[in-house]
Amino acid sequence: MLFFVALGVLYAASLSGKYVELPNGVRYNPSAAAGLAAVASIGGIVLTYVVWNLWRGYRSVLRDKLPAYGLVFFLIGYAAFFSFIPAATAGNIELTLATLITGVALIFLGYVLAFILAAYQLYKQTGEGLFLAATILYALFFIGLVTAYIGHILMYLGAGRAAERRSTPAAPPPPS
């Protein structure tokens, strides 16, 4: 739900057409950045509440710290991911990419520990087949996300190669 709210805020802010240019030449829309920061903050508050409740449940039911710590990694990854907003508005590409990559890595680690591992441990503890089904579905979702990110990387590399081919002049045909 928050994804669509953020998408709507970004779209509405982009209609304003107001962009600020930084001294290094980077242009950004302050309305879009502020809207995205507000939605990310609301999402962070909701996520913190959910993590707190799941933490208590994992600690009492599973008696294992690893899934509970996975929730913390997930929350820290969320915060790290959305710290790209100030880095992007400052025009620092390296810091923006570093925060995005760090955030995604921590979110993936937290996801595996908090959901896949926890569901499997609940299956082992109770023998309930629904927990095994949840484990499989969580793993399939994770694999789907990983393949989607690999697809994004391949598209980025392919676009770079295509741009390089376009920018280099074509060699004249050999004389016949």
PDB file of C-alpha atoms in Angstrom:
ATOM      1  CA  MET A   1       0.000   0.000   0.000  1.00  0.00           C
ATOM      2  CA  LEU A   2       2.752   2.436   0.920  1.00  0.00           C
ATOM      3  CA  PHE A   3       4.456   1.680  -2.401  1.00  0.00           C
ATOM      4  CA  PHE A   4       1.463   3.024  -4.320  1.00  0.00           C
ATOM      5  CA  VAL A   5       1.185   6.034  -2.020  1.00  0.00           C
ATOM      6  CA  ALA A   6       4.866   6.816  -2.645  1.00  0.00           C
ATOM      7  CA  LEU A   7       4.367   6.333  -6.379  1.00  0.00           C
ATOM      8  CA  GLY A   8       1.385   8.697  -6.332  1.00  0.00           C
ATOM      9  CA  VAL A   9       3.297  11.304  -4.333  1.00  0.00           C
ATOM     10  CA  LEU A  10       6.232  11.135  -6.745  1.00  0.00           C
ATOM     11  CA  TYR A  11       3.938  11.420  -9.760  1.00  0.00           C
ATOM     12  CA  ALA A  12       2.001  14.351  -8.285  1.00  0.00           C
ATOM     13  CA  ALA A  13       5.220  16.131  -7.337  1.00  0.00           C
ATOM     14  CA  SER A  14       6.679  15.581 -10.795  1.00  0.00           C
ATOM     15  CA  LEU A  15       3.691  17.400 -12.278  1.00  0.00           C
ATOM     16  CA  SER A  16       4.737  20.541 -10.414  1.00  0.00           C
ATOM     17  CA  GLY A  17       7.704  20.883 -12.762  1.00  0.00           C
ATOM     18  CA  LYS A  18       9.751  22.641 -10.081  1.00  0.00           C
ATOM     19  CA  TYR A  19      13.344  21.450 -10.111  1.00  0.00           C
ATOM     20  CA  VAL A  20      16.346  22.752  -8.219  1.00  0.00           C
ATOM     21  CA  GLU A  21      19.785  22.584  -9.774  1.00  0.00           C
ATOM     22  CA  LEU A  22      22.706  21.981  -7.457  1.00  0.00           C
ATOM     23  CA  PRO A  23      26.143  23.534  -8.055  1.00  0.00           C
ATOM     24  CA  ASN A  24      27.409  20.211  -9.401  1.00  0.00           C
ATOM     25  CA  GLY A  25      24.705  20.197 -12.085  1.00  0.00           C
ATOM     26  CA  VAL A  26      22.348  17.653 -10.515  1.00  0.00           C
ATOM     27  CA  ARG A  27      18.655  18.549 -10.809  1.00  0.00           C
ATOM     28  CA  TYR A  28      16.038  17.249  -8.390  1.00  0.00           C
ATOM     29  CA  ASN A  29      12.441  17.942  -7.455  1.00  0.00           C
ATOM     30  CA  PRO A  30      12.264  19.026  -3.796  1.00  0.00           C
ATOM     31  CA  SER A  31       8.520  18.273  -3.593  1.00  0.00           C
ATOM     32  CA  ALA A  32       9.095  14.707  -4.745  1.00  0.00           C
ATOM     33  CA  ALA A  33      11.988  14.242  -2.329  1.00  0.00           C
ATOM     34  CA  ALA A  34       9.967  15.611   0.593  1.00  0.00           C
ATOM     35  CA  GLY A  35       6.943  13.476  -0.290  1.00  0.00           C
ATOM     36  CA  LEU A  36       9.033  10.345  -0.591  1.00  0.00           C
ATOM     37  CA  ALA A  37      10.748  11.129   2.717  1.00  0.00           C
ATOM     38  CA  ALA A  38       7.357  11.551   4.412  1.00  0.00           C
ATOM     39  CA  VAL A  39       6.030   8.252   3.053  1.00  0.00           C
ATOM     40  CA  ALA A  40       9.299   6.505   3.993  1.00  0.00           C
ATOM     41  CA  SER A  41       9.045   7.914   7.527  1.00  0.00           C
ATOM     42  CA  ILE A  42       5.475   6.683   7.929  1.00  0.00           C
ATOM     43  CA  GLY A  43       6.516   3.285   6.579  1.00  0.00           C
ATOM     44  CA  GLY A  44       9.436   3.239   9.001  1.00  0.00           C
ATOM     45  CA  ILE A  45       7.156   3.907  11.959  1.00  0.00           C
ATOM     46  CA  VAL A  46       4.757   1.140  10.905  1.00  0.00           C
ATOM     47  CA  LEU A  47       7.653  -1.238  10.242  1.00  0.00           C
ATOM     48  CA  THR A  48       9.165  -0.496  13.658  1.00  0.00           C
ATOM     49  CA  TYR A  49       5.861  -1.388  15.324  1.00  0.00           C
ATOM     50  CA  VAL A  50       5.597  -4.628  13.332  1.00  0.00           C
ATOM     51  CA  VAL A  51       9.215  -5.538  14.074  1.00  0.00           C
ATOM     52  CA  TRP A  52       8.684  -4.945  17.786  1.00  0.00           C
ATOM     53  CA  ASN A  53       5.658  -7.264  17.880  1.00  0.00           C
ATOM     54  CA  LEU A  54       7.324  -9.960  15.775  1.00  0.00           C
ATOM     55  CA  TRP A  55      10.492  -9.705  17.887  1.00  0.00           C
ATOM     56  CA  ARG A  56       8.551 -10.470  21.046  1.00  0.00           C
ATOM     57  CA  GLY A  57       6.702 -13.331  19.357  1.00  0.00           C
ATOM     58  CA  TYR A  58       9.848 -14.876  17.896  1.00  0.00           C
ATOM     59  CA  ARG A  59      11.661 -14.681  21.213  1.00  0.00           C
ATOM     60  CA  SER A  60       8.830 -16.341  23.143  1.00  0.00           C
ATOM     61  CA  VAL A  61       7.735 -18.980  20.599  1.00  0.00           C
ATOM     62  CA  LEU A  62      10.983 -19.915  18.875  1.00  0.00           C
ATOM     63  CA  ARG A  63      13.350 -19.226  21.753  1.00  0.00           C
ATOM     64  CA  ASP A  64      15.944 -18.406  19.115  1.00  0.00           C
ATOM     65  CA  LYS A  65      17.637 -15.088  18.592  1.00  0.00           C
ATOM     66  CA  LEU A  66      18.480 -15.427  14.889  1.00  0.00           C
ATOM     67  CA  PRO A  67      15.002 -14.748  13.404  1.00  0.00           C
ATOM     68  CA  ALA A  68      14.567 -11.894  15.863  1.00  0.00           C
ATOM     69  CA  TYR A  69      17.877 -10.380  14.803  1.00  0.00           C
ATOM     70  CA  GLY A  70      16.763 -10.821  11.196  1.00  0.00           C
ATOM     71  CA  LEU A  71      13.967  -8.378  11.946  1.00  0.00           C
ATOM     72  CA  VAL A  72      16.512  -5.870  13.196  1.00  0.00           C
ATOM     73  CA  PHE A  73      18.596  -6.312  10.034  1.00  0.00           C
ATOM     74  CA  PHE A  74      15.420  -5.782   8.005  1.00  0.00           C
ATOM     75  CA  LEU A  75      14.644  -2.550   9.874  1.00  0.00           C
ATOM     76  CA  ILE A  76      18.225  -1.247   9.609  1.00  0.00           C
ATOM     77  CA  GLY A  77      18.221  -2.131   5.906  1.00  0.00           C
ATOM     78  CA  TYR A  78      15.010  -0.153   5.438  1.00  0.00           C
ATOM     79  CA  ALA A  79      16.559   2.877   7.128  1.00  0.00           C
ATOM     80  CA  ALA A  80      19.784   2.504   5.138  1.00  0.00           C
ATOM     81  CA  PHE A  81      17.855   2.141   1.883  1.00  0.00           C
ATOM     82  CA  PHE A  82      15.845   5.310   2.396  1.00  0.00           C
ATOM     83  CA  SER A  83      18.888   7.287   3.488  1.00  0.00           C
ATOM     84  CA  PHE A  84      19.518   7.569  -0.256  1.00  0.00           C
ATOM     85  CA  ILE A  85      17.112  10.539  -0.297  1.00  0.00           C
ATOM     86  CA  PRO A  86      19.490  13.045   1.352  1.00  0.00           C
ATOM     87  CA  ALA A  87      22.423  11.599  -0.587  1.00  0.00           C
ATOM     88  CA  ALA A  88      20.553  11.933  -3.875  1.00  0.00           C
ATOM     89  CA  THR A  89      19.384  15.471  -3.159  1.00  0.00           C
ATOM     90  CA  ALA A  90      22.976  16.405  -2.341  1.00  0.00           C
ATOM     91  CA  GLY A  91      23.996  15.079  -5.743  1.00  0.00           C
ATOM     92  CA  ASN A  92      26.422  12.502  -4.388  1.00  0.00           C
ATOM     93  CA  ILE A  93      26.048   9.547  -6.766  1.00  0.00           C
ATOM     94  CA  GLU A  94      28.599   7.325  -4.994  1.00  0.00           C
ATOM     95  CA  LEU A  95      26.922   7.736  -1.608  1.00  0.00           C
ATOM     96  CA  THR A  96      23.489   7.236  -3.162  1.00  0.00           C
ATOM     97  CA  LEU A  97      24.517   3.940  -4.739  1.00  0.00           C
ATOM     98  CA  ALA A  98      26.310   2.835  -1.565  1.00  0.00           C
ATOM     99  CA  THR A  99      23.229   3.456   0.594  1.00  0.00           C
ATOM    100  CA  LEU A 100      20.948   1.692  -1.885  1.00  0.00           C
ATOM    101  CA  ILE A 101      23.210  -1.363  -2.154  1.00  0.00           C
ATOM    102  CA  THR A 102      23.776  -1.541   1.616  1.00  0.00           C
ATOM    103  CA  GLY A 103      20.068  -1.189   2.282  1.00  0.00           C
ATOM    104  CA  VAL A 104      19.099  -3.909  -0.197  1.00  0.00           C
ATOM    105  CA  ALA A 105      21.757  -6.275   1.182  1.00  0.00           C
ATOM    106  CA  LEU A 106      20.568  -5.784   4.771  1.00  0.00           C
ATOM    107  CA  ILE A 107      16.925  -6.161   3.739  1.00  0.00           C
ATOM    108  CA  PHE A 108      17.726  -9.442   1.968  1.00  0.00           C
ATOM    109  CA  LEU A 109      19.654 -10.735   4.981  1.00  0.00           C
ATOM    110  CA  GLY A 110      16.860  -9.712   7.318  1.00  0.00           C
ATOM    111  CA  TYR A 111      14.253 -11.279   5.032  1.00  0.00           C
ATOM    112  CA  VAL A 112      16.029 -14.624   4.975  1.00  0.00           C
ATOM    113  CA  LEU A 113      16.540 -14.688   8.745  1.00  0.00           C
ATOM    114  CA  ALA A 114      13.206 -13.215   9.811  1.00  0.00           C
ATOM    115  CA  PHE A 115      10.860 -14.979   7.430  1.00  0.00           C
ATOM    116  CA  ILE A 116      12.391 -17.992   5.699  1.00  0.00           C
ATOM    117  CA  LEU A 117      14.354 -19.255   8.703  1.00  0.00           C
ATOM    118  CA  ALA A 118      11.563 -18.446  11.159  1.00  0.00           C
ATOM    119  CA  ALA A 119       8.916 -20.249   9.094  1.00  0.00           C
ATOM    120  CA  TYR A 120      11.153 -23.298   8.765  1.00  0.00           C
ATOM    121  CA  GLN A 121      11.910 -23.348  12.485  1.00  0.00           C
ATOM    122  CA  LEU A 122       8.197 -23.126  13.238  1.00  0.00           C
ATOM    123  CA  TYR A 123       7.619 -26.051  10.870  1.00  0.00           C
ATOM    124  CA  LYS A 124      10.300 -28.125  12.625  1.00  0.00           C
ATOM    125  CA  GLN A 125       8.923 -27.226  16.035  1.00  0.00           C
ATOM    126  CA  THR A 126       5.234 -27.871  15.329  1.00  0.00           C
ATOM    127  CA  GLY A 127       5.180 -30.185  12.304  1.00  0.00           C
ATOM    128  CA  GLU A 128       2.432 -28.005  10.794  1.00  0.00           C
ATOM    129  CA  GLY A 129       2.498 -28.203   6.992  1.00  0.00           C
ATOM    130  CA  LEU A 130       1.349 -24.609   6.597  1.00  0.00           C
ATOM    131  CA  PHE A 131       4.665 -23.408   7.998  1.00  0.00           C
ATOM    132  CA  LEU A 132       6.497 -25.513   5.405  1.00  0.00           C
ATOM    133  CA  ALA A 133       4.322 -24.024   2.655  1.00  0.00           C
ATOM    134  CA  ALA A 134       5.117 -20.553   3.991  1.00  0.00           C
ATOM    135  CA  THR A 135       8.836 -21.396   3.955  1.00  0.00           C
ATOM    136  CA  ILE A 136       8.648 -22.493   0.335  1.00  0.00           C
ATOM    137  CA  LEU A 137       6.650 -19.440  -0.729  1.00  0.00           C
ATOM    138  CA  TYR A 138       9.004 -17.082   1.124  1.00  0.00           C
ATOM    139  CA  ALA A 139      11.963 -18.732  -0.602  1.00  0.00           C
ATOM    140  CA  LEU A 140      10.320 -18.511  -4.036  1.00  0.00           C
ATOM    141  CA  PHE A 141       9.587 -14.825  -3.475  1.00  0.00           C
ATOM    142  CA  PHE A 142      13.194 -14.267  -2.440  1.00  0.00           C
ATOM    143  CA  ILE A 143      14.494 -16.107  -5.514  1.00  0.00           C
ATOM    144  CA  GLY A 144      12.164 -14.021  -7.679  1.00  0.00           C
ATOM    145  CA  LEU A 145      13.521 -10.807  -6.187  1.00  0.00           C
ATOM    146  CA  VAL A 146      17.107 -11.892  -6.703  1.00  0.00           C
ATOM    147  CA  THR A 147      16.461 -12.763 -10.340  1.00  0.00           C
ATOM    148  CA  ALA A 148      14.696  -9.425 -10.816  1.00  0.00           C
ATOM    149  CA  TYR A 149      17.736  -7.561  -9.456  1.00  0.00           C
ATOM    150  CA  ILE A 150      20.037  -9.604 -11.675  1.00  0.00           C
ATOM    151  CA  GLY A 151      17.783  -8.655 -14.576  1.00  0.00           C
ATOM    152  CA  HIS A 152      18.110  -4.973 -13.638  1.00  0.00           C
ATOM    153  CA  ILE A 153      21.891  -5.260 -13.546  1.00  0.00           C
ATOM    154  CA  LEU A 154      21.961  -7.004 -16.928  1.00  0.00           C
ATOM    155  CA  MET A 155      19.700  -4.319 -18.423  1.00  0.00           C
ATOM    156  CA  TYR A 156      21.991  -1.620 -17.027  1.00  0.00           C
ATOM    157  CA  LEU A 157      25.088  -3.306 -18.466  1.00  0.00           C
ATOM    158  CA  GLY A 158      23.353  -3.892 -21.788  1.00  0.00           C
ATOM    159  CA  ALA A 159      22.264  -0.260 -21.986  1.00  0.00           C
ATOM    160  CA  GLY A 160      25.858   0.828 -21.312  1.00  0.00           C
ATOM    161  CA  ARG A 161      27.203  -1.400 -24.058  1.00  0.00           C
ATOM    162  CA  ALA A 162      24.546  -0.232 -26.502  1.00  0.00           C
ATOM    163  CA  ALA A 163      25.363   3.393 -25.699  1.00  0.00           C
ATOM    164  CA  GLU A 164      29.074   2.721 -26.238  1.00  0.00           C
ATOM    165  CA  ARG A 165      28.364   1.156 -29.629  1.00  0.00           C
ATOM    166  CA  ARG A 166      26.274   4.132 -30.647  1.00  0.00           C
ATOM    167  CA  SER A 167      28.849   6.675 -29.535  1.00  0.00           C
ATOM    168  CA  THR A 168      31.752   5.089 -31.413  1.00  0.00           C
ATOM    169  CA  PRO A 169      31.645   5.873 -35.106  1.00  0.00           C
ATOM    170  CA  ALA A 170      31.105   2.926 -37.354  1.00  0.00           C
ATOM    171  CA  ALA A 171      34.159   1.834 -39.306  1.00  0.00           C
ATOM    172  CA  PRO A 172      33.910   2.592 -43.011  1.00  0.00           C
ATOM    173  CA  PRO A 173      33.201  -0.459 -45.129  1.00  0.00           C
ATOM    174  CA  PRO A 174      36.282  -2.064 -46.675  1.00  0.00           C
ATOM    175  CA  PRO A 175      36.918  -1.065 -50.282  1.00  0.00           C
ATOM    176  CA  SER A 176      35.654  -3.577 -52.771  1.00  0.00           C
TER     177      SER A 176
END
